[in-house]
mmCIF file of C-alpha atoms in Angstrom:
data_model
loop_
_atom_site.group_PDB
_atom_site.id
_atom_site.type_symbol
_atom_site.label_atom_id
_atom_site.label_comp_id
_atom_site.label_asym_id
_atom_site.label_seq_id
_atom_site.Cartn_x
_atom_site.Cartn_y
_atom_site.Cartn_z
ATOM 1 C CA UNK A 1 -40.787 -42.440 214.888
ATOM 2 C CA UNK A 2 -43.390 -44.547 215.983
ATOM 3 C CA UNK A 3 -42.914 -47.422 218.636
ATOM 4 C CA UNK A 4 -43.475 -50.222 216.394
ATOM 5 C CA UNK A 5 -40.738 -49.033 213.763
ATOM 6 C CA UNK A 6 -38.441 -48.424 216.690
ATOM 7 C CA UNK A 7 -38.933 -51.954 218.026
ATOM 8 C CA UNK A 8 -38.209 -53.522 214.507
ATOM 9 C CA UNK A 9 -35.011 -51.487 214.344
ATOM 10 C CA UNK A 10 -33.947 -52.332 217.730
ATOM 11 C CA UNK A 11 -34.575 -55.925 217.302
ATOM 12 C CA UNK A 12 -32.790 -55.904 213.963
ATOM 13 C CA UNK A 13 -29.732 -54.114 215.514
ATOM 14 C CA UNK A 14 -29.692 -56.563 218.476
ATOM 15 C CA UNK A 15 -29.517 -59.498 216.059
ATOM 16 C CA UNK A 16 -26.853 -57.914 213.641
ATOM 17 C CA UNK A 17 -24.551 -56.676 216.543
ATOM 18 C CA UNK A 18 -25.052 -59.446 219.177
ATOM 19 C CA UNK A 19 -21.408 -60.068 219.498
ATOM 20 C CA UNK A 20 -20.553 -56.560 220.275
ATOM 21 C CA UNK A 21 -22.562 -56.567 223.575
ATOM 22 C CA UNK A 22 -19.977 -58.519 225.412
ATOM 23 C CA UNK A 23 -17.753 -55.487 225.742
ATOM 24 C CA UNK A 24 -20.318 -53.679 227.913
ATOM 25 C CA UNK A 25 -20.285 -54.084 231.744
ATOM 26 C CA UNK A 26 -23.706 -55.423 231.654
ATOM 27 C CA UNK A 27 -25.911 -57.521 229.261
ATOM 28 C CA UNK A 28 -27.300 -54.875 227.182
ATOM 29 C CA UNK A 29 -29.284 -57.236 225.019
ATOM 30 C CA UNK A 30 -31.068 -58.602 227.948
ATOM 31 C CA UNK A 31 -31.828 -55.271 229.244
ATOM 32 C CA UNK A 32 -33.067 -53.926 226.033
ATOM 33 C CA UNK A 33 -35.424 -56.965 225.615
ATOM 34 C CA UNK A 34 -36.557 -56.487 229.145
ATOM 35 C CA UNK A 35 -37.959 -53.141 228.069
ATOM 36 C CA UNK A 36 -40.327 -54.719 225.436
ATOM 37 C CA UNK A 37 -43.240 -55.277 227.803
ATOM 38 C CA UNK A 38 -43.097 -51.778 228.862
ATOM 39 C CA UNK A 39 -42.880 -50.289 225.397
ATOM 40 C CA UNK A 40 -45.646 -52.584 224.046
ATOM 41 C CA UNK A 41 -47.965 -51.649 227.014
ATOM 42 C CA UNK A 42 -47.927 -48.073 225.806
ATOM 43 C CA UNK A 43 -48.159 -48.902 222.108
ATOM 44 C CA UNK A 44 -52.128 -48.812 222.301
ATOM 45 C CA UNK A 45 -52.740 -45.909 224.696
ATOM 46 C CA UNK A 46 -56.440 -45.713 224.098
ATOM 47 C CA UNK A 47 -57.114 -48.862 226.234
ATOM 48 C CA UNK A 48 -55.482 -50.921 229.007
ATOM 49 C CA UNK A 49 -55.984 -53.304 231.694
ATOM 50 C CA UNK A 50 -55.798 -51.963 235.197
ATOM 51 C CA UNK A 51 -53.829 -54.216 237.682
ATOM 52 C CA UNK A 52 -54.466 -57.486 235.790
ATOM 53 C CA UNK A 53 -51.035 -58.584 234.334
ATOM 54 C CA UNK A 54 -51.428 -62.214 235.505
ATOM 55 C CA UNK A 55 -55.292 -62.642 234.898
ATOM 56 C CA UNK A 56 -56.777 -63.828 231.804
ATOM 57 C CA UNK A 57 -59.348 -61.202 230.410
ATOM 58 C CA UNK A 58 -61.901 -62.585 228.172
ATOM 59 C CA UNK A 59 -62.402 -61.233 224.698
ATOM 60 C CA UNK A 60 -65.918 -60.473 224.892
ATOM 61 C CA UNK A 61 -68.150 -59.005 222.017
ATOM 62 C CA UNK A 62 -68.284 -55.690 224.059
ATOM 63 C CA UNK A 63 -64.505 -55.406 224.388
ATOM 64 C CA UNK A 64 -64.207 -56.138 220.663
ATOM 65 C CA UNK A 65 -66.577 -53.390 219.985
ATOM 66 C CA UNK A 66 -64.823 -50.911 222.262
ATOM 67 C CA UNK A 67 -61.573 -51.623 220.550
ATOM 68 C CA UNK A 68 -62.946 -51.597 217.007
ATOM 69 C CA UNK A 69 -64.386 -48.132 217.938
ATOM 70 C CA UNK A 70 -61.131 -46.816 219.063
ATOM 71 C CA UNK A 71 -62.704 -46.121 222.520
ATOM 72 C CA UNK A 72 -60.815 -44.775 225.374
ATOM 73 C CA UNK A 73 -61.409 -47.160 228.194
ATOM 74 C CA UNK A 74 -59.834 -49.168 230.909
ATOM 75 C CA UNK A 75 -60.792 -52.713 231.861
ATOM 76 C CA UNK A 76 -61.272 -53.535 235.515
ATOM 77 C CA UNK A 77 -62.042 -56.785 237.278
ATOM 78 C CA UNK A 78 -63.443 -57.678 240.568
ATOM 79 C CA UNK A 79 -64.499 -60.856 242.302
ATOM 80 C CA UNK A 80 -68.131 -61.257 241.196
ATOM 81 C CA UNK A 81 -70.876 -62.101 243.653
ATOM 82 C CA UNK A 82 -74.227 -63.729 242.703
ATOM 83 C CA UNK A 83 -77.057 -60.981 243.064
ATOM 84 C CA UNK A 84 -74.434 -58.607 244.313
ATOM 85 C CA UNK A 85 -75.113 -56.029 241.708
ATOM 86 C CA UNK A 86 -73.456 -52.512 241.491
ATOM 87 C CA UNK A 87 -73.384 -52.281 245.334
ATOM 88 C CA UNK A 88 -70.969 -55.066 245.447
ATOM 89 C CA UNK A 89 -68.806 -54.031 242.288
ATOM 90 C CA UNK A 90 -68.718 -50.313 243.443
ATOM 91 C CA UNK A 91 -67.577 -51.400 246.988
ATOM 92 C CA UNK A 92 -64.757 -53.640 245.632
ATOM 93 C CA UNK A 93 -63.482 -51.272 243.132
ATOM 94 C CA UNK A 94 -63.732 -48.248 245.653
ATOM 95 C CA UNK A 95 -65.954 -46.117 243.399
ATOM 96 C CA UNK A 96 -69.060 -44.290 244.028
ATOM 97 C CA UNK A 97 -72.019 -46.642 243.043
ATOM 98 C CA UNK A 98 -73.719 -43.587 241.330
ATOM 99 C CA UNK A 99 -71.067 -43.901 238.546
ATOM 100 C CA UNK A 100 -71.372 -47.553 238.085
ATOM 101 C CA UNK A 101 -74.072 -48.055 235.388
ATOM 102 C CA UNK A 102 -76.426 -50.991 235.126
ATOM 103 C CA UNK A 103 -77.646 -52.258 231.752
ATOM 104 C CA UNK A 104 -81.329 -53.525 232.051
ATOM 105 C CA UNK A 105 -82.992 -55.420 229.398
ATOM 106 C CA UNK A 106 -86.719 -54.607 229.287
ATOM 107 C CA UNK A 107 -89.625 -54.995 226.973
ATOM 108 C CA UNK A 108 -93.059 -53.233 226.414
ATOM 109 C CA UNK A 109 -96.661 -54.791 226.430
ATOM 110 C CA UNK A 110 -96.030 -56.223 222.987
ATOM 111 C CA UNK A 111 -92.751 -58.057 224.079
ATOM 112 C CA UNK A 112 -90.614 -55.346 222.027
ATOM 113 C CA UNK A 113 -87.356 -55.517 223.621
ATOM 114 C CA UNK A 114 -84.914 -52.558 224.520
ATOM 115 C CA UNK A 115 -82.089 -51.517 226.950
ATOM 116 C CA UNK A 116 -81.955 -48.912 229.451
ATOM 117 C CA UNK A 117 -78.662 -47.559 231.236
ATOM 118 C CA UNK A 118 -79.379 -46.489 234.861
ATOM 119 C CA UNK A 119 -77.228 -45.416 237.676
ATOM 120 C CA UNK A 120 -76.281 -48.130 240.006
ATOM 121 C CA UNK A 121 -77.679 -46.558 243.236
ATOM 122 C CA UNK A 122 -81.045 -45.820 241.366
ATOM 123 C CA UNK A 123 -83.930 -47.695 239.999
ATOM 124 C CA UNK A 124 -86.145 -47.184 236.863
ATOM 125 C CA UNK A 125 -89.619 -45.843 237.207
ATOM 126 C CA UNK A 126 -91.514 -48.190 234.931
ATOM 127 C CA UNK A 127 -94.518 -45.729 234.741
ATOM 128 C CA UNK A 128 -92.292 -42.761 233.783
ATOM 129 C CA UNK A 129 -90.477 -44.816 231.181
ATOM 130 C CA UNK A 130 -93.693 -46.253 229.551
ATOM 131 C CA UNK A 131 -94.866 -42.548 229.206
ATOM 132 C CA UNK A 132 -91.543 -41.690 227.637
ATOM 133 C CA UNK A 133 -91.635 -44.401 225.285
ATOM 134 C CA UNK A 134 -95.343 -43.872 224.469
ATOM 135 C CA UNK A 135 -96.312 -47.415 225.376
ATOM 136 C CA UNK A 136 -98.801 -48.912 228.012
ATOM 137 C CA UNK A 137 -96.366 -50.742 230.241
ATOM 138 C CA UNK A 138 -92.802 -51.872 230.402
ATOM 139 C CA UNK A 139 -91.128 -54.680 232.564
ATOM 140 C CA UNK A 140 -87.848 -56.356 232.777
ATOM 141 C CA UNK A 141 -87.229 -59.362 230.491
ATOM 142 C CA UNK A 142 -86.794 -62.615 232.078
ATOM 143 C CA UNK A 143 -82.994 -63.774 232.295
ATOM 144 C CA UNK A 144 -83.663 -66.397 229.613
ATOM 145 C CA UNK A 145 -85.291 -63.758 227.367
ATOM 146 C CA UNK A 146 -82.660 -61.236 227.885
ATOM 147 C CA UNK A 147 -79.926 -63.740 227.041
ATOM 148 C CA UNK A 148 -81.806 -64.471 223.791
ATOM 149 C CA UNK A 149 -81.751 -60.987 222.841
ATOM 150 C CA UNK A 150 -78.174 -60.040 224.022
ATOM 151 C CA UNK A 151 -76.146 -63.103 224.038
ATOM 152 C CA UNK A 152 -75.086 -62.099 227.588
ATOM 153 C CA UNK A 153 -76.045 -63.843 231.018
ATOM 154 C CA UNK A 154 -77.364 -61.766 233.923
ATOM 155 C CA UNK A 155 -74.521 -60.121 235.716
ATOM 156 C CA UNK A 156 -72.596 -59.734 232.481
ATOM 157 C CA UNK A 157 -74.800 -57.754 230.267
ATOM 158 C CA UNK A 158 -73.272 -54.907 228.298
ATOM 159 C CA UNK A 159 -74.797 -52.436 226.002
ATOM 160 C CA UNK A 160 -71.816 -52.899 223.697
ATOM 161 C CA UNK A 161 -71.811 -55.992 221.289
ATOM 162 C CA UNK A 162 -75.137 -57.365 221.961
ATOM 163 C CA UNK A 163 -76.408 -60.174 219.740
ATOM 164 C CA UNK A 164 -79.422 -58.008 218.592
ATOM 165 C CA UNK A 165 -79.410 -54.399 217.937
ATOM 166 C CA UNK A 166 -81.805 -53.039 220.549
ATOM 167 C CA UNK A 167 -83.043 -49.648 221.135
ATOM 168 C CA UNK A 168 -81.227 -48.028 223.724
ATOM 169 C CA UNK A 169 -82.266 -45.535 226.466
ATOM 170 C CA UNK A 170 -80.115 -43.753 229.099
ATOM 171 C CA UNK A 171 -80.886 -41.771 232.149
ATOM 172 C CA UNK A 172 -79.873 -38.165 231.192
ATOM 173 C CA UNK A 173 -77.880 -37.434 234.282
ATOM 174 C CA UNK A 174 -75.172 -40.228 233.131
ATOM 175 C CA UNK A 175 -73.889 -37.788 230.588
ATOM 176 C CA UNK A 176 -72.871 -35.340 233.219
ATOM 177 C CA UNK A 177 -70.621 -37.771 235.064
ATOM 178 C CA UNK A 178 -66.827 -37.279 234.773
ATOM 179 C CA UNK A 179 -66.675 -41.043 234.166
ATOM 180 C CA UNK A 180 -68.603 -44.123 234.334
ATOM 181 C CA UNK A 181 -67.949 -48.082 234.835
ATOM 182 C CA UNK A 182 -70.206 -50.276 232.879
ATOM 183 C CA UNK A 183 -70.355 -53.981 232.201
ATOM 184 C CA UNK A 184 -67.852 -55.113 229.364
ATOM 185 C CA UNK A 185 -69.690 -58.399 228.578
ATOM 186 C CA UNK A 186 -68.690 -60.866 231.456
ATOM 187 C CA UNK A 187 -69.366 -61.205 235.184
ATOM 188 C CA UNK A 188 -66.804 -59.342 237.176
ATOM 189 C CA UNK A 189 -65.518 -57.218 234.253
ATOM 190 C CA UNK A 190 -66.134 -53.517 233.874
ATOM 191 C CA UNK A 191 -64.974 -50.919 231.481
ATOM 192 C CA UNK A 192 -64.165 -47.392 232.874
ATOM 193 C CA UNK A 193 -64.595 -44.511 230.370
ATOM 194 C CA UNK A 194 -65.967 -41.079 229.875
ATOM 195 C CA UNK A 195 -69.654 -41.103 229.211
ATOM 196 C CA UNK A 196 -68.991 -39.259 226.009
ATOM 197 C CA UNK A 197 -67.372 -42.289 224.736
ATOM 198 C CA UNK A 198 -70.545 -44.313 225.243
ATOM 199 C CA UNK A 199 -72.529 -41.739 223.658
ATOM 200 C CA UNK A 200 -70.285 -41.541 220.620
ATOM 201 C CA UNK A 201 -70.514 -45.107 220.058
ATOM 202 C CA UNK A 202 -74.093 -46.126 221.071
ATOM 203 C CA UNK A 203 -76.011 -42.951 220.609
ATOM 204 C CA UNK A 204 -78.673 -43.759 223.449
ATOM 205 C CA UNK A 205 -81.788 -41.629 223.706
ATOM 206 C CA UNK A 206 -81.765 -39.728 226.987
ATOM 207 C CA UNK A 207 -84.752 -40.198 229.443
ATOM 208 C CA UNK A 208 -85.393 -39.045 232.855
ATOM 209 C CA UNK A 209 -86.847 -41.904 234.760
ATOM 210 C CA UNK A 210 -84.849 -42.528 237.770
ATOM 211 C CA UNK A 211 -86.133 -42.898 241.146
#
């Protein structure tokens, strides 16, 4: 029997036989209802929030896409620092910066925008990326332009749930990691998942442009 039918039966039973509980040496009804949070916590095993029971987690477009895609992921928060980047997030979460993936919004010489995913401890070779894309030059978009394309602010840009559908490129070595942490659409909010989930949902084009 699934958990939700079980909860319905339990609730109905408690309401129907409320008076019978007085014969027990403890308040069985209160005990049963105290288990509800734990039962409900495991009723959606694909995703959960790590260590954030008392925090309000924003329902970002990125989180909504992950849920709608039935992704296996964990949300984690940290105290965001302006211009701290992946160095700060990896330190505060106690993870290797190489596994924290940054989402960069860039454009070519004709102002055609795209996204590229890169290891937190690596940079993008713009020359190598331009060659891989078959364009003359590439450069980062301004914060204002990036926001216009994605709907996200600097420090909270996610490849999931962007305002516009942009071409997505990914450093090929990311796929070989056991797991990654990537922005979930808000400053200080990351999603931990296997890279295979990102690839399944977004289908990025792999490139080799890390320096």
